[in-house]
XYZ file of C-alpha atoms in Angstrom:
87
model
C 2.949 -79.736 -155.630
C 6.464 -78.584 -154.874
C 5.677 -78.934 -151.178
C 2.947 -80.167 -148.900
C -0.160 -78.099 -148.394
C -1.127 -79.295 -144.928
C -1.855 -76.615 -142.336
C 1.497 -77.308 -140.706
C 3.355 -77.010 -144.013
C 1.591 -73.710 -144.734
C 2.453 -72.372 -141.257
C 6.094 -73.320 -141.727
C 6.240 -71.584 -145.120
C 4.632 -68.429 -143.711
C 6.964 -68.367 -140.699
C 10.099 -68.884 -142.790
C 9.044 -66.224 -145.299
C 8.274 -63.730 -142.498
C 11.696 -64.400 -140.969
C 13.348 -63.759 -144.323
C 11.246 -60.641 -145.064
C 12.449 -58.788 -141.958
C 10.892 -55.398 -141.231
C 9.237 -55.207 -144.642
C 6.938 -58.097 -143.788
C 4.581 -59.730 -146.245
C 1.171 -58.693 -147.487
C -1.803 -61.001 -147.540
C -1.563 -60.943 -151.333
C 2.115 -61.984 -151.268
C 1.384 -64.847 -148.890
C -1.532 -66.085 -150.980
C 0.214 -65.841 -154.325
C 3.822 -66.708 -153.436
C 3.305 -69.223 -150.640
C 0.111 -70.929 -151.875
C -1.685 -70.160 -148.620
C -5.305 -69.125 -149.168
C -6.008 -68.106 -145.545
C -2.987 -66.159 -144.276
C -4.871 -64.701 -141.290
C -5.683 -68.185 -139.995
C -2.066 -69.347 -140.299
C -0.833 -66.174 -138.553
C -3.433 -66.606 -135.807
C -2.094 -70.074 -135.028
C 1.522 -68.900 -135.139
C 0.629 -66.155 -132.646
C -1.714 -67.881 -130.242
C -0.447 -71.467 -130.292
C 3.272 -70.839 -130.873
C 3.783 -67.359 -129.403
C 5.307 -65.629 -132.443
C 5.050 -61.827 -132.294
C 3.491 -61.178 -135.686
C 1.932 -57.738 -135.988
C -0.544 -56.537 -138.596
C -0.473 -53.164 -140.316
C -2.849 -52.073 -143.061
C -1.281 -51.395 -146.437
C -2.001 -51.355 -150.163
C -0.622 -53.953 -152.561
C -1.237 -55.152 -156.105
C -2.242 -58.674 -157.030
C -0.959 -60.647 -160.021
C -3.624 -59.065 -162.207
C -2.340 -55.570 -161.339
C -5.339 -54.571 -159.225
C -4.605 -52.567 -156.084
C -6.193 -53.681 -152.801
C -6.141 -52.627 -149.171
C -4.785 -55.618 -147.301
C -2.929 -56.633 -144.189
C 0.859 -56.701 -144.008
C 2.292 -59.096 -141.437
C 5.611 -58.319 -139.758
C 7.488 -60.652 -137.414
C 9.027 -58.954 -134.371
C 11.249 -60.355 -131.615
C 9.666 -61.559 -128.421
C 6.375 -63.233 -127.716
C 2.949 -62.251 -129.007
C 0.948 -59.923 -126.782
C -2.339 -58.648 -128.077
C -2.551 -54.875 -128.011
C -5.894 -53.528 -126.864
C -6.954 -49.924 -127.199
């Protein structure tokens, strides 16, 4: 391993990558394949609810390493604290 794979290490990788991605954000596929994080939604949940990061989800399409297109979430980090939006 180039880095640890503890939950904390995964959260730190996801947070740093989201900060660097800016408004483009990262898809679930990108997080899984580039950051070696098999459960991106769980890491984002903790970053939101336990640490207050304002990470929003939008639905998008992306291709995996095999070239297959999938509907998946795209996570984008915004300023301010997380507030769940209810319809």
